[in-house]
């Protein structure tokens, strides 16, 4: 582990502060057709957008080999909220789930208590 930590690119605290990591609640999840592991997730970020409506977003996540869509509804997950949007399989993904990589499978992390959607991780 020590060699891995020594070889990693280090960032400054100021670099880390640029990341907006928040808890989101999964509202909907579905398999993206013709993919082995991609899921389309509709999430609630728990705050209002500039129009005064709840901030709901679509994310594309490569977690379909580990999780069934129906098992994800209502789960609270950490996401990187200020990642630039990216088109994946024709779907605009607006954020990224933060997960643990174990043997090339994504394992989700959850708060140990229910927290408000949109809560900032620091």
mmCIF file of N, CA and C in Angstrom:
data_model
loop_
_atom_site.group_PDB
_atom_site.id
_atom_site.type_symbol
_atom_site.label_atom_id
_atom_site.label_comp_id
_atom_site.label_asym_id
_atom_site.label_seq_id
_atom_site.Cartn_x
_atom_site.Cartn_y
_atom_site.Cartn_z
ATOM 1 N N UNK A 1 0.826 -1.189 0.000
ATOM 2 C CA UNK A 1 0.000 0.000 0.000
ATOM 3 C C UNK A 1 0.869 1.251 0.000
ATOM 4 N N UNK A 2 1.968 1.200 0.717
ATOM 5 C CA UNK A 2 2.841 2.371 0.811
ATOM 6 C C UNK A 2 3.356 2.766 -0.565
ATOM 7 N N UNK A 3 3.781 1.806 -1.387
ATOM 8 C CA UNK A 3 4.290 2.125 -2.722
ATOM 9 C C UNK A 3 3.211 2.752 -3.585
ATOM 10 N N UNK A 4 1.986 2.269 -3.479
ATOM 11 C CA UNK A 4 0.877 2.839 -4.231
ATOM 12 C C UNK A 4 0.667 4.295 -3.846
ATOM 13 N N UNK A 5 0.654 4.571 -2.566
ATOM 14 C CA UNK A 5 0.447 5.945 -2.100
ATOM 15 C C UNK A 5 1.587 6.856 -2.527
ATOM 16 N N UNK A 6 2.792 6.349 -2.536
ATOM 17 C CA UNK A 6 3.936 7.157 -2.936
ATOM 18 C C UNK A 6 3.911 7.467 -4.426
ATOM 19 N N UNK A 7 3.365 6.567 -5.227
ATOM 20 C CA UNK A 7 3.377 6.753 -6.677
ATOM 21 C C UNK A 7 2.175 7.542 -7.205
ATOM 22 N N UNK A 8 1.191 7.822 -6.355
ATOM 23 C CA UNK A 8 -0.014 8.531 -6.799
ATOM 24 C C UNK A 8 0.288 10.006 -7.063
ATOM 25 N N UNK A 9 -0.430 10.561 -8.043
ATOM 26 C CA UNK A 9 -0.365 12.006 -8.250
ATOM 27 C C UNK A 9 -1.085 12.678 -7.095
ATOM 28 N N UNK A 10 -0.414 13.573 -6.441
ATOM 29 C CA UNK A 10 -0.994 14.267 -5.300
ATOM 30 C C UNK A 10 -1.678 15.554 -5.768
ATOM 31 N N UNK A 11 -2.792 15.874 -5.122
ATOM 32 C CA UNK A 11 -3.478 17.134 -5.401
ATOM 33 C C UNK A 11 -3.412 17.993 -4.148
ATOM 34 N N UNK A 12 -3.648 19.257 -4.313
ATOM 35 C CA UNK A 12 -3.657 20.155 -3.165
ATOM 36 C C UNK A 12 -5.041 20.148 -2.524
ATOM 37 N N UNK A 13 -5.120 20.673 -1.314
ATOM 38 C CA UNK A 13 -6.408 20.809 -0.650
ATOM 39 C C UNK A 13 -7.327 21.708 -1.473
ATOM 40 N N UNK A 14 -6.760 22.727 -2.084
ATOM 41 C CA UNK A 14 -7.537 23.638 -2.930
ATOM 42 C C UNK A 14 -8.119 22.891 -4.130
ATOM 43 N N UNK A 15 -7.363 21.955 -4.704
ATOM 44 C CA UNK A 15 -7.874 21.125 -5.804
ATOM 45 C C UNK A 15 -9.073 20.309 -5.324
ATOM 46 N N UNK A 16 -8.938 19.693 -4.151
ATOM 47 C CA UNK A 16 -10.021 18.885 -3.602
ATOM 48 C C UNK A 16 -11.274 19.731 -3.367
ATOM 49 N N UNK A 17 -11.097 20.955 -2.904
ATOM 50 C CA UNK A 17 -12.237 21.825 -2.617
ATOM 51 C C UNK A 17 -13.045 22.156 -3.865
ATOM 52 N N UNK A 18 -12.478 21.970 -5.038
ATOM 53 C CA UNK A 18 -13.206 22.217 -6.280
ATOM 54 C C UNK A 18 -14.249 21.137 -6.537
ATOM 55 N N UNK A 19 -14.106 19.992 -5.880
ATOM 56 C CA UNK A 19 -15.050 18.885 -6.061
ATOM 57 C C UNK A 19 -16.291 19.128 -5.232
ATOM 58 N N UNK A 20 -17.458 19.052 -5.873
ATOM 59 C CA UNK A 20 -18.731 19.187 -5.168
ATOM 60 C C UNK A 20 -19.317 17.787 -5.034
ATOM 61 N N UNK A 21 -19.064 17.162 -3.890
ATOM 62 C CA UNK A 21 -19.503 15.792 -3.638
ATOM 63 C C UNK A 21 -20.704 15.855 -2.710
ATOM 64 N N UNK A 22 -21.819 15.281 -3.147
ATOM 65 C CA UNK A 22 -23.077 15.367 -2.404
ATOM 66 C C UNK A 22 -23.775 14.013 -2.362
ATOM 67 N N UNK A 23 -24.686 13.902 -1.418
ATOM 68 C CA UNK A 23 -25.534 12.710 -1.342
ATOM 69 C C UNK A 23 -26.752 12.933 -2.236
ATOM 70 N N UNK A 24 -27.036 11.944 -3.049
ATOM 71 C CA UNK A 24 -28.221 11.975 -3.910
ATOM 72 C C UNK A 24 -29.060 10.737 -3.609
ATOM 73 N N UNK A 25 -30.348 10.841 -3.868
ATOM 74 C CA UNK A 25 -31.260 9.717 -3.689
ATOM 75 C C UNK A 25 -31.688 9.217 -5.069
ATOM 76 N N UNK A 26 -31.573 7.915 -5.275
ATOM 77 C CA UNK A 26 -31.957 7.317 -6.557
ATOM 78 C C UNK A 26 -33.474 7.184 -6.609
ATOM 79 N N UNK A 27 -34.082 7.810 -7.623
ATOM 80 C CA UNK A 27 -35.534 7.769 -7.802
ATOM 81 C C UNK A 27 -35.961 6.701 -8.794
ATOM 82 N N UNK A 28 -35.178 6.538 -9.857
ATOM 83 C CA UNK A 28 -35.490 5.571 -10.910
ATOM 84 C C UNK A 28 -34.183 4.952 -11.391
ATOM 85 N N UNK A 29 -34.262 3.711 -11.857
ATOM 86 C CA UNK A 29 -33.090 3.038 -12.414
ATOM 87 C C UNK A 29 -33.559 2.074 -13.492
ATOM 88 N N UNK A 30 -32.821 2.060 -14.596
ATOM 89 C CA UNK A 30 -33.163 1.134 -15.674
ATOM 90 C C UNK A 30 -31.895 0.736 -16.430
ATOM 91 N N UNK A 31 -31.932 -0.445 -16.979
ATOM 92 C CA UNK A 31 -30.820 -0.946 -17.791
ATOM 93 C C UNK A 31 -30.808 -0.193 -19.110
ATOM 94 N N UNK A 32 -29.632 0.193 -19.566
ATOM 95 C CA UNK A 32 -29.500 0.801 -20.887
ATOM 96 C C UNK A 32 -29.396 -0.336 -21.893
ATOM 97 N N UNK A 33 -30.325 -0.398 -22.854
ATOM 98 C CA UNK A 33 -30.336 -1.513 -23.810
ATOM 99 C C UNK A 33 -28.999 -1.671 -24.539
ATOM 100 N N UNK A 34 -28.697 -2.913 -24.854
ATOM 101 C CA UNK A 34 -27.498 -3.270 -25.611
ATOM 102 C C UNK A 34 -26.205 -2.950 -24.882
ATOM 103 N N UNK A 35 -26.244 -2.914 -23.553
ATOM 104 C CA UNK A 35 -25.019 -2.739 -22.771
ATOM 105 C C UNK A 35 -24.948 -3.854 -21.735
ATOM 106 N N UNK A 36 -23.734 -4.172 -21.340
ATOM 107 C CA UNK A 36 -23.542 -5.240 -20.367
ATOM 108 C C UNK A 36 -23.696 -4.757 -18.930
ATOM 109 N N UNK A 37 -23.350 -3.482 -18.680
ATOM 110 C CA UNK A 37 -23.348 -3.051 -17.283
ATOM 111 C C UNK A 37 -23.881 -1.650 -17.018
ATOM 112 N N UNK A 38 -24.306 -0.933 -18.034
ATOM 113 C CA UNK A 38 -24.700 0.457 -17.831
ATOM 114 C C UNK A 38 -26.153 0.589 -17.370
ATOM 115 N N UNK A 39 -26.339 1.423 -16.351
ATOM 116 C CA UNK A 39 -27.670 1.749 -15.855
ATOM 117 C C UNK A 39 -27.891 3.244 -16.000
ATOM 118 N N UNK A 40 -29.121 3.602 -16.323
ATOM 119 C CA UNK A 40 -29.538 5.004 -16.346
ATOM 120 C C UNK A 40 -30.254 5.263 -15.033
ATOM 121 N N UNK A 41 -29.756 6.232 -14.275
ATOM 122 C CA UNK A 41 -30.326 6.556 -12.972
ATOM 123 C C UNK A 41 -30.891 7.959 -12.973
ATOM 124 N N UNK A 42 -32.067 8.116 -12.411
ATOM 125 C CA UNK A 42 -32.625 9.445 -12.165
ATOM 126 C C UNK A 42 -32.450 9.695 -10.676
ATOM 127 N N UNK A 43 -31.766 10.798 -10.350
ATOM 128 C CA UNK A 43 -31.449 11.072 -8.960
ATOM 129 C C UNK A 43 -32.012 12.417 -8.516
ATOM 130 N N UNK A 44 -32.215 12.536 -7.216
ATOM 131 C CA UNK A 44 -32.666 13.784 -6.601
ATOM 132 C C UNK A 44 -31.498 14.348 -5.806
ATOM 133 N N UNK A 45 -31.111 15.576 -6.145
ATOM 134 C CA UNK A 45 -30.028 16.235 -5.421
ATOM 135 C C UNK A 45 -30.526 17.056 -4.243
ATOM 136 N N UNK A 46 -31.824 17.084 -4.006
ATOM 137 C CA UNK A 46 -32.357 17.643 -2.782
ATOM 138 C C UNK A 46 -32.395 19.150 -2.673
ATOM 139 N N UNK A 47 -32.077 19.841 -3.737
ATOM 140 C CA UNK A 47 -32.189 21.290 -3.670
ATOM 141 C C UNK A 47 -32.843 21.792 -4.941
ATOM 142 N N UNK A 48 -33.205 23.039 -4.947
ATOM 143 C CA UNK A 48 -33.929 23.596 -6.078
ATOM 144 C C UNK A 48 -32.963 24.165 -7.102
ATOM 145 N N UNK A 49 -33.308 23.983 -8.387
ATOM 146 C CA UNK A 49 -32.491 24.565 -9.455
ATOM 147 C C UNK A 49 -32.894 26.030 -9.658
ATOM 148 N N UNK A 50 -32.319 26.663 -10.660
ATOM 149 C CA UNK A 50 -32.572 28.094 -10.856
ATOM 150 C C UNK A 50 -34.028 28.398 -11.200
ATOM 151 N N UNK A 51 -34.780 27.390 -11.653
ATOM 152 C CA UNK A 51 -36.202 27.574 -11.956
ATOM 153 C C UNK A 51 -37.087 27.343 -10.733
ATOM 154 N N UNK A 52 -36.465 26.999 -9.601
ATOM 155 C CA UNK A 52 -37.243 26.733 -8.400
ATOM 156 C C UNK A 52 -37.805 25.325 -8.337
ATOM 157 N N UNK A 53 -37.390 24.468 -9.260
ATOM 158 C CA UNK A 53 -37.842 23.077 -9.294
ATOM 159 C C UNK A 53 -36.786 22.187 -8.625
ATOM 160 N N UNK A 54 -37.200 21.015 -8.122
ATOM 161 C CA UNK A 54 -36.210 20.103 -7.535
ATOM 162 C C UNK A 54 -35.121 19.755 -8.552
ATOM 163 N N UNK A 55 -33.876 19.677 -8.082
ATOM 164 C CA UNK A 55 -32.745 19.351 -8.958
ATOM 165 C C UNK A 55 -32.714 17.836 -9.172
ATOM 166 N N UNK A 56 -33.297 17.407 -10.282
ATOM 167 C CA UNK A 56 -33.287 15.998 -10.670
ATOM 168 C C UNK A 56 -32.309 15.862 -11.822
ATOM 169 N N UNK A 57 -31.515 14.813 -11.790
ATOM 170 C CA UNK A 57 -30.521 14.603 -12.841
ATOM 171 C C UNK A 57 -30.538 13.168 -13.317
ATOM 172 N N UNK A 58 -29.978 12.995 -14.496
ATOM 173 C CA UNK A 58 -29.760 11.662 -15.051
ATOM 174 C C UNK A 58 -28.269 11.375 -14.983
ATOM 175 N N UNK A 59 -27.930 10.183 -14.488
ATOM 176 C CA UNK A 59 -26.556 9.707 -14.476
ATOM 177 C C UNK A 59 -26.504 8.381 -15.207
ATOM 178 N N UNK A 60 -25.410 8.122 -15.872
ATOM 179 C CA UNK A 60 -25.143 6.798 -16.437
ATOM 180 C C UNK A 60 -24.041 6.194 -15.578
ATOM 181 N N UNK A 61 -24.290 4.989 -15.077
ATOM 182 C CA UNK A 61 -23.333 4.350 -14.177
ATOM 183 C C UNK A 61 -23.086 2.911 -14.596
ATOM 184 N N UNK A 62 -21.836 2.498 -14.526
ATOM 185 C CA UNK A 62 -21.448 1.139 -14.898
ATOM 186 C C UNK A 62 -21.541 0.180 -13.732
ATOM 187 N N UNK A 63 -22.726 0.052 -13.165
ATOM 188 C CA UNK A 63 -22.916 -0.773 -11.972
ATOM 189 C C UNK A 63 -23.904 -1.917 -12.197
ATOM 190 N N UNK A 64 -24.309 -2.127 -13.439
ATOM 191 C CA UNK A 64 -25.354 -3.102 -13.747
ATOM 192 C C UNK A 64 -24.964 -4.554 -13.558
ATOM 193 N N UNK A 65 -23.677 -4.864 -13.486
ATOM 194 C CA UNK A 65 -23.290 -6.257 -13.225
ATOM 195 C C UNK A 65 -23.301 -6.555 -11.732
ATOM 196 N N UNK A 66 -23.351 -5.512 -10.919
ATOM 197 C CA UNK A 66 -23.339 -5.682 -9.469
ATOM 198 C C UNK A 66 -24.725 -5.461 -8.857
ATOM 199 N N UNK A 67 -25.512 -4.577 -9.466
ATOM 200 C CA UNK A 67 -26.798 -4.188 -8.884
ATOM 201 C C UNK A 67 -27.933 -4.303 -9.888
ATOM 202 N N UNK A 68 -29.093 -4.741 -9.404
ATOM 203 C CA UNK A 68 -30.313 -4.751 -10.207
ATOM 204 C C UNK A 68 -30.978 -3.394 -10.051
ATOM 205 N N UNK A 69 -31.545 -2.858 -11.137
ATOM 206 C CA UNK A 69 -32.173 -1.535 -11.050
ATOM 207 C C UNK A 69 -33.187 -1.413 -9.915
ATOM 208 N N UNK A 70 -34.034 -2.413 -9.745
ATOM 209 C CA UNK A 70 -35.088 -2.326 -8.729
ATOM 210 C C UNK A 70 -34.533 -2.283 -7.299
ATOM 211 N N UNK A 71 -33.311 -2.773 -7.100
ATOM 212 C CA UNK A 71 -32.712 -2.759 -5.768
ATOM 213 C C UNK A 71 -32.102 -1.397 -5.409
ATOM 214 N N UNK A 72 -32.005 -0.506 -6.377
ATOM 215 C CA UNK A 72 -31.359 0.788 -6.154
ATOM 216 C C UNK A 72 -32.326 1.905 -5.763
ATOM 217 N N UNK A 73 -33.608 1.713 -6.031
ATOM 218 C CA UNK A 73 -34.593 2.765 -5.773
ATOM 219 C C UNK A 73 -34.595 3.127 -4.286
ATOM 220 N N UNK A 74 -34.447 4.436 -4.016
ATOM 221 C CA UNK A 74 -34.450 4.923 -2.648
ATOM 222 C C UNK A 74 -33.088 4.942 -1.978
ATOM 223 N N UNK A 75 -32.090 4.329 -2.602
ATOM 224 C CA UNK A 75 -30.745 4.320 -2.020
ATOM 225 C C UNK A 75 -30.143 5.714 -2.085
ATOM 226 N N UNK A 76 -29.376 6.042 -1.067
ATOM 227 C CA UNK A 76 -28.644 7.307 -1.044
ATOM 228 C C UNK A 76 -27.184 7.012 -1.363
ATOM 229 N N UNK A 77 -26.634 7.781 -2.302
ATOM 230 C CA UNK A 77 -25.283 7.523 -2.788
ATOM 231 C C UNK A 77 -24.504 8.833 -2.902
ATOM 232 N N UNK A 78 -23.182 8.771 -2.771
ATOM 233 C CA UNK A 78 -22.386 9.967 -3.016
ATOM 234 C C UNK A 78 -22.151 10.146 -4.512
ATOM 235 N N UNK A 79 -22.277 11.389 -4.971
ATOM 236 C CA UNK A 79 -21.990 11.677 -6.370
ATOM 237 C C UNK A 79 -21.096 12.904 -6.482
ATOM 238 N N UNK A 80 -20.327 12.936 -7.549
ATOM 239 C CA UNK A 80 -19.570 14.134 -7.907
ATOM 240 C C UNK A 80 -20.525 14.972 -8.741
ATOM 241 N N UNK A 81 -21.032 16.047 -8.139
ATOM 242 C CA UNK A 81 -22.112 16.828 -8.744
ATOM 243 C C UNK A 81 -21.640 17.833 -9.785
ATOM 244 N N UNK A 82 -20.381 18.249 -9.717
ATOM 245 C CA UNK A 82 -19.926 19.303 -10.627
ATOM 246 C C UNK A 82 -19.020 18.786 -11.744
ATOM 247 N N UNK A 83 -19.205 17.528 -12.112
ATOM 248 C CA UNK A 83 -18.495 16.967 -13.260
ATOM 249 C C UNK A 83 -19.166 17.463 -14.544
ATOM 250 N N UNK A 84 -18.376 17.804 -15.536
ATOM 251 C CA UNK A 84 -18.946 18.245 -16.806
ATOM 252 C C UNK A 84 -19.784 17.122 -17.401
ATOM 253 N N UNK A 85 -20.940 17.456 -17.992
ATOM 254 C CA UNK A 85 -21.791 16.426 -18.601
ATOM 255 C C UNK A 85 -21.047 15.668 -19.698
ATOM 256 N N UNK A 86 -21.425 14.406 -19.865
ATOM 257 C CA UNK A 86 -20.826 13.562 -20.902
ATOM 258 C C UNK A 86 -21.924 12.708 -21.521
ATOM 259 N N UNK A 87 -21.891 12.569 -22.827
ATOM 260 C CA UNK A 87 -22.855 11.714 -23.529
ATOM 261 C C UNK A 87 -22.325 10.282 -23.515
ATOM 262 N N UNK A 88 -23.124 9.370 -22.956
ATOM 263 C CA UNK A 88 -22.776 7.952 -22.897
ATOM 264 C C UNK A 88 -23.945 7.166 -23.474
ATOM 265 N N UNK A 89 -23.708 6.449 -24.554
ATOM 266 C CA UNK A 89 -24.766 5.678 -25.230
ATOM 267 C C UNK A 89 -25.973 6.548 -25.559
ATOM 268 N N UNK A 90 -25.689 7.776 -25.963
ATOM 269 C CA UNK A 90 -26.749 8.689 -26.372
ATOM 270 C C UNK A 90 -27.483 9.375 -25.226
ATOM 271 N N UNK A 91 -27.039 9.167 -23.994
ATOM 272 C CA UNK A 91 -27.683 9.748 -22.812
ATOM 273 C C UNK A 91 -26.702 10.719 -22.174
ATOM 274 N N UNK A 92 -27.191 11.943 -21.872
ATOM 275 C CA UNK A 92 -26.329 12.909 -21.195
ATOM 276 C C UNK A 92 -26.271 12.581 -19.710
ATOM 277 N N UNK A 93 -25.074 12.243 -19.238
ATOM 278 C CA UNK A 93 -24.847 11.933 -17.832
ATOM 279 C C UNK A 93 -24.348 13.184 -17.134
ATOM 280 N N UNK A 94 -25.035 13.576 -16.054
ATOM 281 C CA UNK A 94 -24.742 14.822 -15.341
ATOM 282 C C UNK A 94 -24.251 14.554 -13.928
ATOM 283 N N UNK A 95 -23.084 13.961 -13.831
ATOM 284 C CA UNK A 95 -22.476 13.650 -12.543
ATOM 285 C C UNK A 95 -21.900 12.256 -12.592
ATOM 286 N N UNK A 96 -21.310 11.842 -11.477
ATOM 287 C CA UNK A 96 -20.697 10.521 -11.411
ATOM 288 C C UNK A 96 -20.865 9.960 -10.005
ATOM 289 N N UNK A 97 -21.280 8.703 -9.943
ATOM 290 C CA UNK A 97 -21.365 8.007 -8.668
ATOM 291 C C UNK A 97 -19.953 7.736 -8.166
ATOM 292 N N UNK A 98 -19.761 7.899 -6.868
ATOM 293 C CA UNK A 98 -18.500 7.496 -6.256
ATOM 294 C C UNK A 98 -18.710 6.112 -5.660
ATOM 295 N N UNK A 99 -17.872 5.176 -6.053
ATOM 296 C CA UNK A 99 -18.014 3.796 -5.614
ATOM 297 C C UNK A 99 -16.628 3.213 -5.352
ATOM 298 N N UNK A 100 -16.619 2.097 -4.667
ATOM 299 C CA UNK A 100 -15.390 1.373 -4.378
ATOM 300 C C UNK A 100 -15.179 0.344 -5.485
ATOM 301 N N UNK A 101 -13.959 0.234 -5.984
ATOM 302 C CA UNK A 101 -13.623 -0.744 -7.017
ATOM 303 C C UNK A 101 -13.030 -1.984 -6.351
ATOM 304 N N UNK A 102 -13.771 -3.096 -6.392
ATOM 305 C CA UNK A 102 -13.309 -4.360 -5.821
ATOM 306 C C UNK A 102 -13.332 -5.393 -6.933
ATOM 307 N N UNK A 103 -12.151 -5.835 -7.323
ATOM 308 C CA UNK A 103 -12.010 -6.834 -8.389
ATOM 309 C C UNK A 103 -12.776 -6.409 -9.637
ATOM 310 N N UNK A 104 -12.636 -5.128 -9.984
ATOM 311 C CA UNK A 104 -13.229 -4.543 -11.184
ATOM 312 C C UNK A 104 -14.768 -4.480 -11.144
ATOM 313 N N UNK A 105 -15.327 -4.526 -9.944
ATOM 314 C CA UNK A 105 -16.767 -4.340 -9.767
ATOM 315 C C UNK A 105 -16.988 -3.129 -8.879
ATOM 316 N N UNK A 106 -17.995 -2.335 -9.223
ATOM 317 C CA UNK A 106 -18.323 -1.143 -8.434
ATOM 318 C C UNK A 106 -19.181 -1.536 -7.242
ATOM 319 N N UNK A 107 -18.726 -1.164 -6.061
ATOM 320 C CA UNK A 107 -19.475 -1.397 -4.828
ATOM 321 C C UNK A 107 -19.886 -0.025 -4.300
ATOM 322 N N UNK A 108 -21.187 0.172 -4.164
ATOM 323 C CA UNK A 108 -21.699 1.477 -3.732
ATOM 324 C C UNK A 108 -21.468 1.714 -2.246
ATOM 325 N N UNK A 109 -21.368 2.984 -1.898
ATOM 326 C CA UNK A 109 -21.237 3.410 -0.508
ATOM 327 C C UNK A 109 -22.522 4.132 -0.129
ATOM 328 N N UNK A 110 -22.928 3.974 1.137
ATOM 329 C CA UNK A 110 -24.155 4.602 1.610
ATOM 330 C C UNK A 110 -23.890 5.267 2.956
ATOM 331 N N UNK A 111 -24.602 6.359 3.263
ATOM 332 C CA UNK A 111 -24.519 6.905 4.616
ATOM 333 C C UNK A 111 -25.075 5.869 5.603
ATOM 334 N N UNK A 112 -24.552 5.829 6.816
ATOM 335 C CA UNK A 112 -25.059 4.849 7.784
ATOM 336 C C UNK A 112 -26.375 5.287 8.426
ATOM 337 N N UNK A 113 -26.801 6.527 8.145
ATOM 338 C CA UNK A 113 -28.103 7.034 8.569
ATOM 339 C C UNK A 113 -28.693 7.791 7.390
ATOM 340 N N UNK A 114 -30.009 7.912 7.370
ATOM 341 C CA UNK A 114 -30.649 8.709 6.322
ATOM 342 C C UNK A 114 -30.240 10.169 6.500
ATOM 343 N N UNK A 115 -29.849 10.784 5.397
ATOM 344 C CA UNK A 115 -29.455 12.196 5.412
ATOM 345 C C UNK A 115 -30.237 12.912 4.321
ATOM 346 N N UNK A 116 -30.357 14.228 4.396
ATOM 347 C CA UNK A 116 -31.076 14.944 3.348
ATOM 348 C C UNK A 116 -30.354 14.811 2.007
ATOM 349 N N UNK A 117 -31.108 14.599 0.945
ATOM 350 C CA UNK A 117 -30.510 14.626 -0.394
ATOM 351 C C UNK A 117 -29.892 15.997 -0.596
ATOM 352 N N UNK A 118 -28.733 16.022 -1.200
ATOM 353 C CA UNK A 118 -28.023 17.269 -1.424
ATOM 354 C C UNK A 118 -27.006 17.588 -0.340
ATOM 355 N N UNK A 119 -26.986 16.788 0.738
ATOM 356 C CA UNK A 119 -26.013 17.029 1.806
ATOM 357 C C UNK A 119 -24.605 16.966 1.217
ATOM 358 N N UNK A 120 -23.786 17.949 1.576
ATOM 359 C CA UNK A 120 -22.431 18.037 1.047
ATOM 360 C C UNK A 120 -21.496 17.132 1.826
ATOM 361 N N UNK A 121 -20.670 16.411 1.105
ATOM 362 C CA UNK A 121 -19.641 15.571 1.718
ATOM 363 C C UNK A 121 -18.372 16.395 1.814
ATOM 364 N N UNK A 122 -17.788 16.372 2.987
ATOM 365 C CA UNK A 122 -16.561 17.157 3.179
ATOM 366 C C UNK A 122 -15.545 16.368 3.953
#
